PDB file of C-alpha atoms and ligand atoms in Angstrom:
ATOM      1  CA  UNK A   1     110.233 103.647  70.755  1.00 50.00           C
ATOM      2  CA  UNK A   2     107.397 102.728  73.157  1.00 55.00           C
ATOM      3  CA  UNK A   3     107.853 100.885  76.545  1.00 56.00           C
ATOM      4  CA  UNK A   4     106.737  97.748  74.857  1.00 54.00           C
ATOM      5  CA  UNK A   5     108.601  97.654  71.726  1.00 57.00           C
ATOM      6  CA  UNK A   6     112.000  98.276  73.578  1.00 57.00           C
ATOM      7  CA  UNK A   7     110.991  95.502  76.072  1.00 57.00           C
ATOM      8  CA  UNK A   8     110.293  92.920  73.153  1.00 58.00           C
ATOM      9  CA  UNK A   9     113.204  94.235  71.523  1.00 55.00           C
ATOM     10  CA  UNK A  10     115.492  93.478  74.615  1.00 56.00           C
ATOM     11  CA  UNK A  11     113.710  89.993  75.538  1.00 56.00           C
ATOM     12  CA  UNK A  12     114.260  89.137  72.043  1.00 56.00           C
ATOM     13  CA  UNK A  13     117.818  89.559  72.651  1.00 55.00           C
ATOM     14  CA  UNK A  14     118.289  88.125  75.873  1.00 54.00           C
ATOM     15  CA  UNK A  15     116.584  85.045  74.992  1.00 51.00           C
ATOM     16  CA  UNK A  16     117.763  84.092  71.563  1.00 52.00           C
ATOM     17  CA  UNK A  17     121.743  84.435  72.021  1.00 47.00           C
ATOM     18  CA  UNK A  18     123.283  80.768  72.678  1.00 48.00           C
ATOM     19  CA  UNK A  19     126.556  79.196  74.356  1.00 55.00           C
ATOM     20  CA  UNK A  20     129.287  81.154  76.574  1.00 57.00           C
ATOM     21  CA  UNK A  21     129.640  84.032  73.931  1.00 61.00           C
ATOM     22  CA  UNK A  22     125.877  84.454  73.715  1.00 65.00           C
ATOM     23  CA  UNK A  23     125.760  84.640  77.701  1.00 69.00           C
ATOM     24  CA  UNK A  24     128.371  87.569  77.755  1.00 70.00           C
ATOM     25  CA  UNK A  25     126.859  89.754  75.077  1.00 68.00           C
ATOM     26  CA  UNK A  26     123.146  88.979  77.074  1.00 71.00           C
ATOM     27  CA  UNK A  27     124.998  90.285  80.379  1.00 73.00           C
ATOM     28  CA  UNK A  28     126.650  92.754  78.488  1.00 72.00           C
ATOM     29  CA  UNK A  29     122.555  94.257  76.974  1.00 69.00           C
ATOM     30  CA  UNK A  30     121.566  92.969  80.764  1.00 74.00           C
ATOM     31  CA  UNK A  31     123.593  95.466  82.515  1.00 73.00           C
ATOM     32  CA  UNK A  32     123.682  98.016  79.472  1.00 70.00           C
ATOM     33  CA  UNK A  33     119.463  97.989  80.706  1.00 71.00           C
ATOM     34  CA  UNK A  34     120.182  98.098  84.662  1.00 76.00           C
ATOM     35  CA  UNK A  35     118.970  94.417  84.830  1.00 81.00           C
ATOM     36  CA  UNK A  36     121.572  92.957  86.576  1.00 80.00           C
ATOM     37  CA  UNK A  37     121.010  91.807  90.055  1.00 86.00           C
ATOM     38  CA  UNK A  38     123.169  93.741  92.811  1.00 86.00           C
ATOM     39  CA  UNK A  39     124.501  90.331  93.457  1.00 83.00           C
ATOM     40  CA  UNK A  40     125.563  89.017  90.070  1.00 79.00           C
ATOM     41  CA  UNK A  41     129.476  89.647  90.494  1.00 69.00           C
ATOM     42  CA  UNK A  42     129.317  86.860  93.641  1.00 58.00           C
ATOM     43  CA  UNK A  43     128.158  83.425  94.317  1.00 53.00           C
ATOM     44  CA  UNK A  44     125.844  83.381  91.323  1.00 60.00           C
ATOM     45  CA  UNK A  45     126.528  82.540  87.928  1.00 67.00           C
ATOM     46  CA  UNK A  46     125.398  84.831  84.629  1.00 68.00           C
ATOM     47  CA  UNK A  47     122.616  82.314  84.171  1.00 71.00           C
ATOM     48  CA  UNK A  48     121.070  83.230  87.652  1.00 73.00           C
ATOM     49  CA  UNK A  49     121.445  87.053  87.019  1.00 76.00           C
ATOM     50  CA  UNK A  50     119.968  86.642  83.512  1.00 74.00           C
ATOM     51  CA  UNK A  51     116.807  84.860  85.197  1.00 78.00           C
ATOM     52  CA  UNK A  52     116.079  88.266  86.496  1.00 81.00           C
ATOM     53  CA  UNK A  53     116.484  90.112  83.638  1.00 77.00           C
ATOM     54  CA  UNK A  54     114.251  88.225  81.821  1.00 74.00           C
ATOM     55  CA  UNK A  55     111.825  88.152  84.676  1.00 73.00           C
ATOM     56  CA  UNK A  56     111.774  91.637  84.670  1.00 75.00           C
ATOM     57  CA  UNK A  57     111.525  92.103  80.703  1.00 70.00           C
ATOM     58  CA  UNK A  58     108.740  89.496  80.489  1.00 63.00           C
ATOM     59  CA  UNK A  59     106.586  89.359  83.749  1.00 59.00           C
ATOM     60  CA  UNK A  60     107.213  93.390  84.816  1.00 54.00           C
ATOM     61  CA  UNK A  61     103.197  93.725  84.016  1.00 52.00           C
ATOM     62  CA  UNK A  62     101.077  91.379  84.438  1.00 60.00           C
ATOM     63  CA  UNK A  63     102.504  88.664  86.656  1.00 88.00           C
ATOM     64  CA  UNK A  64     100.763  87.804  90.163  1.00 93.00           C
ATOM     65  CA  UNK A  65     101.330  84.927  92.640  1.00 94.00           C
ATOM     66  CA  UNK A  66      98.644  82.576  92.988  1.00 95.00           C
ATOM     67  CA  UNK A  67      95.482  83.366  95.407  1.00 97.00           C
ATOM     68  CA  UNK A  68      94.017  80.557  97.490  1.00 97.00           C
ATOM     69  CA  UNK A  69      90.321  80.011  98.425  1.00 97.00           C
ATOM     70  CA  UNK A  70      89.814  79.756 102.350  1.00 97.00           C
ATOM     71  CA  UNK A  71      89.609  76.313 102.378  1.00 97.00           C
ATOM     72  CA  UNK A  72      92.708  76.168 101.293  1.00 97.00           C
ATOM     73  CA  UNK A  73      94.834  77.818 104.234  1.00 97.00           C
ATOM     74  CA  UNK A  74      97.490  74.839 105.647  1.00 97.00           C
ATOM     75  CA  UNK A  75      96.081  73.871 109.300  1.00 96.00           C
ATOM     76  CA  UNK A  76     100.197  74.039 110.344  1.00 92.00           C
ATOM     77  CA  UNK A  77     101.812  77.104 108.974  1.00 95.00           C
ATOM     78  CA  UNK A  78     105.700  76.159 109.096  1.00 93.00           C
ATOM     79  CA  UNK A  79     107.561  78.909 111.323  1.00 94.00           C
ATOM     80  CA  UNK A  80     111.665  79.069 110.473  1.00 92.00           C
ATOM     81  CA  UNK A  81     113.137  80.974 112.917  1.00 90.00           C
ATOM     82  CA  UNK A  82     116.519  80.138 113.150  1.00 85.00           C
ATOM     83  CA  UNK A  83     118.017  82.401 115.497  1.00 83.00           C
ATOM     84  CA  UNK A  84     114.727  82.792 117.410  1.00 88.00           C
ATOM     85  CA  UNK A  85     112.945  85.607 118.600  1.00 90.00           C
ATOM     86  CA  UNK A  86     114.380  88.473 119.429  1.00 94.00           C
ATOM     87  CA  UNK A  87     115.824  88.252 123.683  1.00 94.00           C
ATOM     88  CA  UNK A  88     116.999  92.235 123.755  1.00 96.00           C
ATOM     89  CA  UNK A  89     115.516  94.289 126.390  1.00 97.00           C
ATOM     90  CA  UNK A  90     114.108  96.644 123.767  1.00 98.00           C
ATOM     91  CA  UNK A  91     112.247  94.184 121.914  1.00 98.00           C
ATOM     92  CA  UNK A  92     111.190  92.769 125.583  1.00 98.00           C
ATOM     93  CA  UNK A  93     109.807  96.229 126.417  1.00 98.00           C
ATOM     94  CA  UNK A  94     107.847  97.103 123.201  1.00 98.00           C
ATOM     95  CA  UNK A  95     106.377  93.076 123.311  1.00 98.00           C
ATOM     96  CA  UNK A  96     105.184  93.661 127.318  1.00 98.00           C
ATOM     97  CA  UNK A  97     103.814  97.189 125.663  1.00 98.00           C
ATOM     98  CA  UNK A  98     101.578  95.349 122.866  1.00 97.00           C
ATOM     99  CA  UNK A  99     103.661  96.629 120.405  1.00 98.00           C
ATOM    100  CA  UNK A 100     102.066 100.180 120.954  1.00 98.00           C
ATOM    101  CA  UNK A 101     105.412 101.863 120.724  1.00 98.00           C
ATOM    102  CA  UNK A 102     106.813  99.949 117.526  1.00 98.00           C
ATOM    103  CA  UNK A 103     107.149 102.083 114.652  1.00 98.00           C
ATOM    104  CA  UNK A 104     107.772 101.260 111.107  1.00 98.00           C
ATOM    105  CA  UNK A 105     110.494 104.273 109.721  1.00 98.00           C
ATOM    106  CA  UNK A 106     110.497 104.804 105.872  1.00 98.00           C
ATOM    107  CA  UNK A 107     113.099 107.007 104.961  1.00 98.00           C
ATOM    108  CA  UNK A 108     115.961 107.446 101.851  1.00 98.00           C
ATOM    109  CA  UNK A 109     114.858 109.103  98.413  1.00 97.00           C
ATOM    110  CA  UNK A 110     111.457 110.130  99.869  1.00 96.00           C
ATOM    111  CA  UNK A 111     110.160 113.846  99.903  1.00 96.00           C
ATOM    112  CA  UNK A 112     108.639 112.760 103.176  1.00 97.00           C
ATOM    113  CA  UNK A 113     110.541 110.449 105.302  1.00 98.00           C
ATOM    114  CA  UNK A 114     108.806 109.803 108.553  1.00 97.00           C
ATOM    115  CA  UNK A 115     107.615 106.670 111.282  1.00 98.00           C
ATOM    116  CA  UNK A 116     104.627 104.633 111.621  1.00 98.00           C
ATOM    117  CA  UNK A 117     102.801 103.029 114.609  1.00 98.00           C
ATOM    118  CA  UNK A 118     101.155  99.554 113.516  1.00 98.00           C
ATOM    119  CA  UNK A 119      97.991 101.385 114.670  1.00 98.00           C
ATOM    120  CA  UNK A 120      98.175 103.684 111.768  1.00 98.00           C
ATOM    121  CA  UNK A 121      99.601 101.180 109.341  1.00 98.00           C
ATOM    122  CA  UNK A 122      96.320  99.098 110.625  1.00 98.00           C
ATOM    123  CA  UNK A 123      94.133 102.831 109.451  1.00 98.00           C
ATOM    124  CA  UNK A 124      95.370 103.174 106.159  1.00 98.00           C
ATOM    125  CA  UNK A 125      93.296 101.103 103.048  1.00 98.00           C
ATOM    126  CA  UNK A 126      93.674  97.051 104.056  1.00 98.00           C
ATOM    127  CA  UNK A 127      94.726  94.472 101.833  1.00 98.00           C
ATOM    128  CA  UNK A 128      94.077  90.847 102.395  1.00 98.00           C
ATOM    129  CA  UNK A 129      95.486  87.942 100.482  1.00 98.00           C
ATOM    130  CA  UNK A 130      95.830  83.798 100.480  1.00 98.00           C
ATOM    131  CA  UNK A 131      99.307  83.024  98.754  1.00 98.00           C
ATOM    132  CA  UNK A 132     101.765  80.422  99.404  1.00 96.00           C
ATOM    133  CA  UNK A 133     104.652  80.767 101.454  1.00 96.00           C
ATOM    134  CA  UNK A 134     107.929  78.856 100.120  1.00 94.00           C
ATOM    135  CA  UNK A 135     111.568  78.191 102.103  1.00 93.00           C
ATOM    136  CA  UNK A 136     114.440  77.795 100.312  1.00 89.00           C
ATOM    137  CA  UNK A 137     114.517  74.206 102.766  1.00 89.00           C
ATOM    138  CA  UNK A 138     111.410  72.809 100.951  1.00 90.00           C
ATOM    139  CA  UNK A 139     108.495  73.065 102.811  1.00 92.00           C
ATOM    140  CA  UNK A 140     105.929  75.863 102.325  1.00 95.00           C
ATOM    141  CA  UNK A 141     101.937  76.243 103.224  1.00 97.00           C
ATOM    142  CA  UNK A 142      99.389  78.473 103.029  1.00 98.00           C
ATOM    143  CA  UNK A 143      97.989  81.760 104.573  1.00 98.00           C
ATOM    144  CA  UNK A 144      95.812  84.800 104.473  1.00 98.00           C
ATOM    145  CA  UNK A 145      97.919  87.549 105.420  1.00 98.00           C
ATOM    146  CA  UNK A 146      96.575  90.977 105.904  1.00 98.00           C
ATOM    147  CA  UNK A 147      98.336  94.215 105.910  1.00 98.00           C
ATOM    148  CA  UNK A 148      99.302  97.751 103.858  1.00 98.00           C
ATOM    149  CA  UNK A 149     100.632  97.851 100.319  1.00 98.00           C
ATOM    150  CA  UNK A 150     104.173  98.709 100.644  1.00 97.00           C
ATOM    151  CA  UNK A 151     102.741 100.980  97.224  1.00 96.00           C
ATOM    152  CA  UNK A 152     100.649 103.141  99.512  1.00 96.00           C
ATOM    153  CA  UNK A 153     103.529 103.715 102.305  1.00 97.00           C
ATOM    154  CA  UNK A 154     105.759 104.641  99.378  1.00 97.00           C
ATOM    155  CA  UNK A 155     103.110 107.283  97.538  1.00 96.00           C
ATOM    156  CA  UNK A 156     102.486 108.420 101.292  1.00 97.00           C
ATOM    157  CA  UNK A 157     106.160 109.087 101.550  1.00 96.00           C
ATOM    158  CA  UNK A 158     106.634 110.398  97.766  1.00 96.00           C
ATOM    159  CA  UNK A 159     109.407 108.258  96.109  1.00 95.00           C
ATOM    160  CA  UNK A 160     111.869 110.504  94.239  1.00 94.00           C
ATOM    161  CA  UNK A 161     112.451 110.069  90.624  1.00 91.00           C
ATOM    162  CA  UNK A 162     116.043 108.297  91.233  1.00 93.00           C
ATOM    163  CA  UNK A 163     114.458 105.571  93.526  1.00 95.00           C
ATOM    164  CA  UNK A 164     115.567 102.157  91.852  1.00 95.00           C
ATOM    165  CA  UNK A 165     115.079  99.781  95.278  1.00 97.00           C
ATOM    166  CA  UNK A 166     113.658  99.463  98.827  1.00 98.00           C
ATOM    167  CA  UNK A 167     116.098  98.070 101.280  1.00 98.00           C
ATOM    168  CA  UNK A 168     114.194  97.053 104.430  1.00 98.00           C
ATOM    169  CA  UNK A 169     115.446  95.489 107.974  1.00 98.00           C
ATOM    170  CA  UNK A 170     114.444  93.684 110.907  1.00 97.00           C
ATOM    171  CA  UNK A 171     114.842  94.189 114.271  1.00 97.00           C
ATOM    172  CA  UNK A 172     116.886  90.843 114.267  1.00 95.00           C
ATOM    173  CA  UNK A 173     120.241  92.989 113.292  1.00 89.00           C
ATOM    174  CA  UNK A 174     121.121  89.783 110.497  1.00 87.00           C
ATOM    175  CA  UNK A 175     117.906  89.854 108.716  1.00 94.00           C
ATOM    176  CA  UNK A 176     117.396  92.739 106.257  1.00 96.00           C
ATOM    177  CA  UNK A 177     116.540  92.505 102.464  1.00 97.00           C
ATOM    178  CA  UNK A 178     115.473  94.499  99.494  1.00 97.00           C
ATOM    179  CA  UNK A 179     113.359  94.451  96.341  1.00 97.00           C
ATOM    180  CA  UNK A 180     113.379  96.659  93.086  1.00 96.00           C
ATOM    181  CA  UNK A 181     110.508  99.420  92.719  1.00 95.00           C
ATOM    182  CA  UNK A 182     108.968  96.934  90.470  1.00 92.00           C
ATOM    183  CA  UNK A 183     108.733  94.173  93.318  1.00 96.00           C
ATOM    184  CA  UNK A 184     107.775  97.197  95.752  1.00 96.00           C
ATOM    185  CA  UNK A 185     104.883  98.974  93.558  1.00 94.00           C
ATOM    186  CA  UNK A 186     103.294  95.073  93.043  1.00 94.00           C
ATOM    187  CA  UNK A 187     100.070  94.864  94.470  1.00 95.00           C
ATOM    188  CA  UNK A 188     100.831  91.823  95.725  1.00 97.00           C
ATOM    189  CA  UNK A 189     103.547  92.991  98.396  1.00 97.00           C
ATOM    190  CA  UNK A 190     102.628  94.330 101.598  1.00 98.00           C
ATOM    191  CA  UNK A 191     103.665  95.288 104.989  1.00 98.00           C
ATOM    192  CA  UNK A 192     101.566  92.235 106.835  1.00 98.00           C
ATOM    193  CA  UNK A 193     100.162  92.940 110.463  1.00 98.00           C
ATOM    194  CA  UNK A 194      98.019  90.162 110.622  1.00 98.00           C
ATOM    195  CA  UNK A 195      97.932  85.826 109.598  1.00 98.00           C
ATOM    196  CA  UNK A 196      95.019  84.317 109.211  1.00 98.00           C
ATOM    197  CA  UNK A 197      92.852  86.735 110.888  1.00 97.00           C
ATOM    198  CA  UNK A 198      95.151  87.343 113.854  1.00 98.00           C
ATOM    199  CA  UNK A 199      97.625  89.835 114.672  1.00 98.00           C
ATOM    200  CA  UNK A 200     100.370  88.410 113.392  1.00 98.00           C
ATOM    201  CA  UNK A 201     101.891  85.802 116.005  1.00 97.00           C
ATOM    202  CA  UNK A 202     105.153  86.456 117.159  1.00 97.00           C
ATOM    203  CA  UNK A 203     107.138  83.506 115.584  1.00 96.00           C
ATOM    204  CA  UNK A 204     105.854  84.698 112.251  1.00 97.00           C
ATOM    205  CA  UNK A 205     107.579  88.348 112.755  1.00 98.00           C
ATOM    206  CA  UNK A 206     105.074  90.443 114.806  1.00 98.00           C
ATOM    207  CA  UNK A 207     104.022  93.124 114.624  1.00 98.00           C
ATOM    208  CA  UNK A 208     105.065  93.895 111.376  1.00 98.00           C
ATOM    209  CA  UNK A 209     106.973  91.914 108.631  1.00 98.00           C
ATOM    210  CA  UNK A 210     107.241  91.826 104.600  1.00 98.00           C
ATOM    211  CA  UNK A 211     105.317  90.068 102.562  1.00 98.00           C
ATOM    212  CA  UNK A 212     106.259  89.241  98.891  1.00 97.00           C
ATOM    213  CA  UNK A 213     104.198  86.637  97.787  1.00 97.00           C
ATOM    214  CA  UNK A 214     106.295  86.152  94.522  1.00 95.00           C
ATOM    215  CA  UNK A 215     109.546  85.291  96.361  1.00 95.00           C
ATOM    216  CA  UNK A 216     111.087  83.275  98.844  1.00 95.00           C
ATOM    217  CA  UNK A 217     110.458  83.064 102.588  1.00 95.00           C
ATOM    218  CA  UNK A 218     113.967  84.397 103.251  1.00 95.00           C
ATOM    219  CA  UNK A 219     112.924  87.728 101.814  1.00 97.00           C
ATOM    220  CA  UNK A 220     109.667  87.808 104.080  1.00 97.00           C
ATOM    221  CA  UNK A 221     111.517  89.691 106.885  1.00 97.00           C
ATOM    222  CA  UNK A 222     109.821  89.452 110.577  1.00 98.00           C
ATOM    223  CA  UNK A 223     109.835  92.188 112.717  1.00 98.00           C
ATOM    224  CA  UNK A 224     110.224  94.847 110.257  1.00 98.00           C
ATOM    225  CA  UNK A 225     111.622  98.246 111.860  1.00 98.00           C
ATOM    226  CA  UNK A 226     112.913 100.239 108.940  1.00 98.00           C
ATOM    227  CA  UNK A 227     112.028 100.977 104.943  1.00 98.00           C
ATOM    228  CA  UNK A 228     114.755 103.194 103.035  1.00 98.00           C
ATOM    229  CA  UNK A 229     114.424 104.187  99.256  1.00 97.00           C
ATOM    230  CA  UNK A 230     117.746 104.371  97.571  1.00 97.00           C
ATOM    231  CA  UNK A 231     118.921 104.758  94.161  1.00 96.00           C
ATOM    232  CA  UNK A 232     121.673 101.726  94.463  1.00 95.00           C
ATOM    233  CA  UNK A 233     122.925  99.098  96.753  1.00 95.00           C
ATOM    234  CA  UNK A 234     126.424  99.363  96.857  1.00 93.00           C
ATOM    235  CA  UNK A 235     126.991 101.220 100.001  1.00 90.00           C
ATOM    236  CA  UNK A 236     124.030  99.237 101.625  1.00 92.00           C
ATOM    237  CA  UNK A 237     125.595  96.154 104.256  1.00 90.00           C
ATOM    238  CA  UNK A 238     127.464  94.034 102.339  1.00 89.00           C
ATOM    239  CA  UNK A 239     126.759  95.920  99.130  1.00 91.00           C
ATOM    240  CA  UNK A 240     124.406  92.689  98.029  1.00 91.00           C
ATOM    241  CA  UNK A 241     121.085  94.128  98.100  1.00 94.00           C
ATOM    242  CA  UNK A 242     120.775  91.348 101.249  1.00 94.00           C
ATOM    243  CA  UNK A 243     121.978  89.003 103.768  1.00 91.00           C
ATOM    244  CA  UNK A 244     121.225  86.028 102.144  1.00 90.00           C
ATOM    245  CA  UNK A 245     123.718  86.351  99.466  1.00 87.00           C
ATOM    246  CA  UNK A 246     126.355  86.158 102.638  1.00 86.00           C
ATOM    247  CA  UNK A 247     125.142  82.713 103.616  1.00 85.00           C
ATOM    248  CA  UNK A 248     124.746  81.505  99.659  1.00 87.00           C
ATOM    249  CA  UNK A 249     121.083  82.678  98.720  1.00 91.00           C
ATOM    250  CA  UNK A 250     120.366  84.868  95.891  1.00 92.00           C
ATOM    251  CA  UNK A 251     118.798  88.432  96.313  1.00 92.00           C
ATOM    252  CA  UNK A 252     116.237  87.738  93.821  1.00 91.00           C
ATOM    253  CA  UNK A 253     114.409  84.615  94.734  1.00 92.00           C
ATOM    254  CA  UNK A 254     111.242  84.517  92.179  1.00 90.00           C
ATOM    255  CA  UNK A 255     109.364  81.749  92.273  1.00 87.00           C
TER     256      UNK A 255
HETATM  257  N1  MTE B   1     113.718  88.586 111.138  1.00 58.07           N
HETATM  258  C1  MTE B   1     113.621  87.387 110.545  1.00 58.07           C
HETATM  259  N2  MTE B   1     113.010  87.298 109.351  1.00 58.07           N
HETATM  260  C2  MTE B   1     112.894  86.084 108.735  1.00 58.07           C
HETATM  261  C3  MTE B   1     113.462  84.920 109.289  1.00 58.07           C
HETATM  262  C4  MTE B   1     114.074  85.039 110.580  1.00 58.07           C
HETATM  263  O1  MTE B   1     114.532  84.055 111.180  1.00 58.07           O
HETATM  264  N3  MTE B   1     114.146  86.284 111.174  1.00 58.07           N
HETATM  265  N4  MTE B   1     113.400  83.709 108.588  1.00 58.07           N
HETATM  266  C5  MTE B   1     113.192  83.836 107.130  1.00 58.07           C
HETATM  267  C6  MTE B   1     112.993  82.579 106.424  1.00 58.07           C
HETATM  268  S1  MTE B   1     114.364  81.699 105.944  1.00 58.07           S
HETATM  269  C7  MTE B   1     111.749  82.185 106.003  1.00 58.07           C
HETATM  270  S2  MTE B   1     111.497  80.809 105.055  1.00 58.07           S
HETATM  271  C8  MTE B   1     110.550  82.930 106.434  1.00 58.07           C
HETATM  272  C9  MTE B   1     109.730  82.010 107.302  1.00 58.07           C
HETATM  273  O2  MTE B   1     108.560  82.644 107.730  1.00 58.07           O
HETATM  274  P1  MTE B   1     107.572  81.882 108.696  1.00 58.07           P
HETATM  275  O3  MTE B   1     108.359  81.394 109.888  1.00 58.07           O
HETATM  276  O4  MTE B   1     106.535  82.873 109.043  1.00 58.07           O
HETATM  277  O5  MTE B   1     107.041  80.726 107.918  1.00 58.07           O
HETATM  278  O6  MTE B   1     110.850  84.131 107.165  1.00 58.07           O
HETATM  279  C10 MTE B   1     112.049  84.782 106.810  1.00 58.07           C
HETATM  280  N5  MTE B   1     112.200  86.013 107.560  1.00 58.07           N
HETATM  281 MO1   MO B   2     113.621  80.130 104.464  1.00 58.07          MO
END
């Protein structure tokens, strides 16, 4: 059966069962497919998990975030920094050293694992983009944010067949994340060095942070230290796929 076929077949499935019974057996073809979140067993309900199983069936393709002309950018980006920056001595150093030092390590289910300096992420074939920015909280605006696609890094590194996610953490110990391969191959996601034209400021997670225009701003992660490939989540942190779930978000967060 082709790619497609199987996709309508499962879509057609997931969407046309009805009531508490219907939900089970959707779960049931969900998880049969590897469509269940990592988080589905917690604070989220089958309804959430089943959001991203038919995100995934329907959208895997074609779907983008919106672009923004220029004129468009917000004059006020929002910043949410909760904790702050970072007040470590490391992160004191490498900021007093222009961030010369910081490198960006991709390891896990690569053939290559290795580290990057935001000098040669800033080498390597730019992308630029004006998207929206959204918190969980309400507020959002928009930005041109420039960077690497997280695709390149990843066919740099050579992704091994198993690869099913990319967990990826911040030099703020609380903050790390992770997307599916689908989410990591989109064109649309990228490792962002600069905002609006500017190395990226240090509120907004410089030098490096993630950028994934099609989800919340809890999974843009500032200050972005480390990239691993794995094949499954459950011996990652809290075995959630993320912090957030901890504190009551959901790892996926598509908007
Ligand atoms: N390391 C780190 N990453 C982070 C945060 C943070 O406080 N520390 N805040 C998150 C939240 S909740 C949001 S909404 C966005 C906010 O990004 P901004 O301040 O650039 O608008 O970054 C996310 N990434
Ligand atoms: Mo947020």
């Amino acid at each position: 059966m082709s790619d497609y076929s199987r996709r309508r077949i499962i879509t057609a499935g997931l969407s046309t069962v009805a009531g508490a019974a219907g939900l089970a057996v959707a779960a049931r073809l969900a998880s049969r497919y590897g469509l269940m979140p990592p988080d589905s067993g917690g604070v989220y309900g089958i309804g959430e998990s089943l959001t991203y199983a038919t995100q995934r069936l329907v959208m895997a393709q074609g779907s983008a975030a919106r672009e923004f002309e220029r004129s468009r950018i917000s004059a006020k980006p929002h910043v949410n920094y909760p904790a702050g920056p970072p007040r470590d001595e490391e992160f004191g150093r490498l900021r007093a050293g222009q961030f010369a030092e910081w490198r960006l390590i991709v390891d896990g289910l690569v053939e290559r694992p290795g580290a990057h300096s935001v000098a040669g992420l800033k080498g390597m074939p730019r992308a630029t983009q004006i998207t929206h920015q959204a918190c969980e909280e309400g507020w959002s605006y928009i930005a041109e944010w420039s960077g690497v696609r997280l695709s390149h890094l990843l066919q740099l590194a050579g992704v091994k067949p198993q690869a099913r996610y990319v967990v990826y953490y911040s030099h703020q110990p609380h903050w790390w994340d992770s997307i599916d391969m689908a989410e990591a191959l989109h064109p649309q996601t990228l490792i962002a060095y600069e905002m609006n034209g500017e190395d990226l400021p240090e509120p907004h997670g410089a030098p490096l942070r993630m950028k994934v225009p099609r989800q919340l701003g809890y999974k843009n992660v500032k200050h972005l230290v480390r990239l691993t490939v794995t094949d499954s989540l459950k011996n990652v942190g809290n075995g959630l796929g993320s912090s957030a779930p901890s504190v009551g978000f959901a790892w996926y967060a598509g908007i």
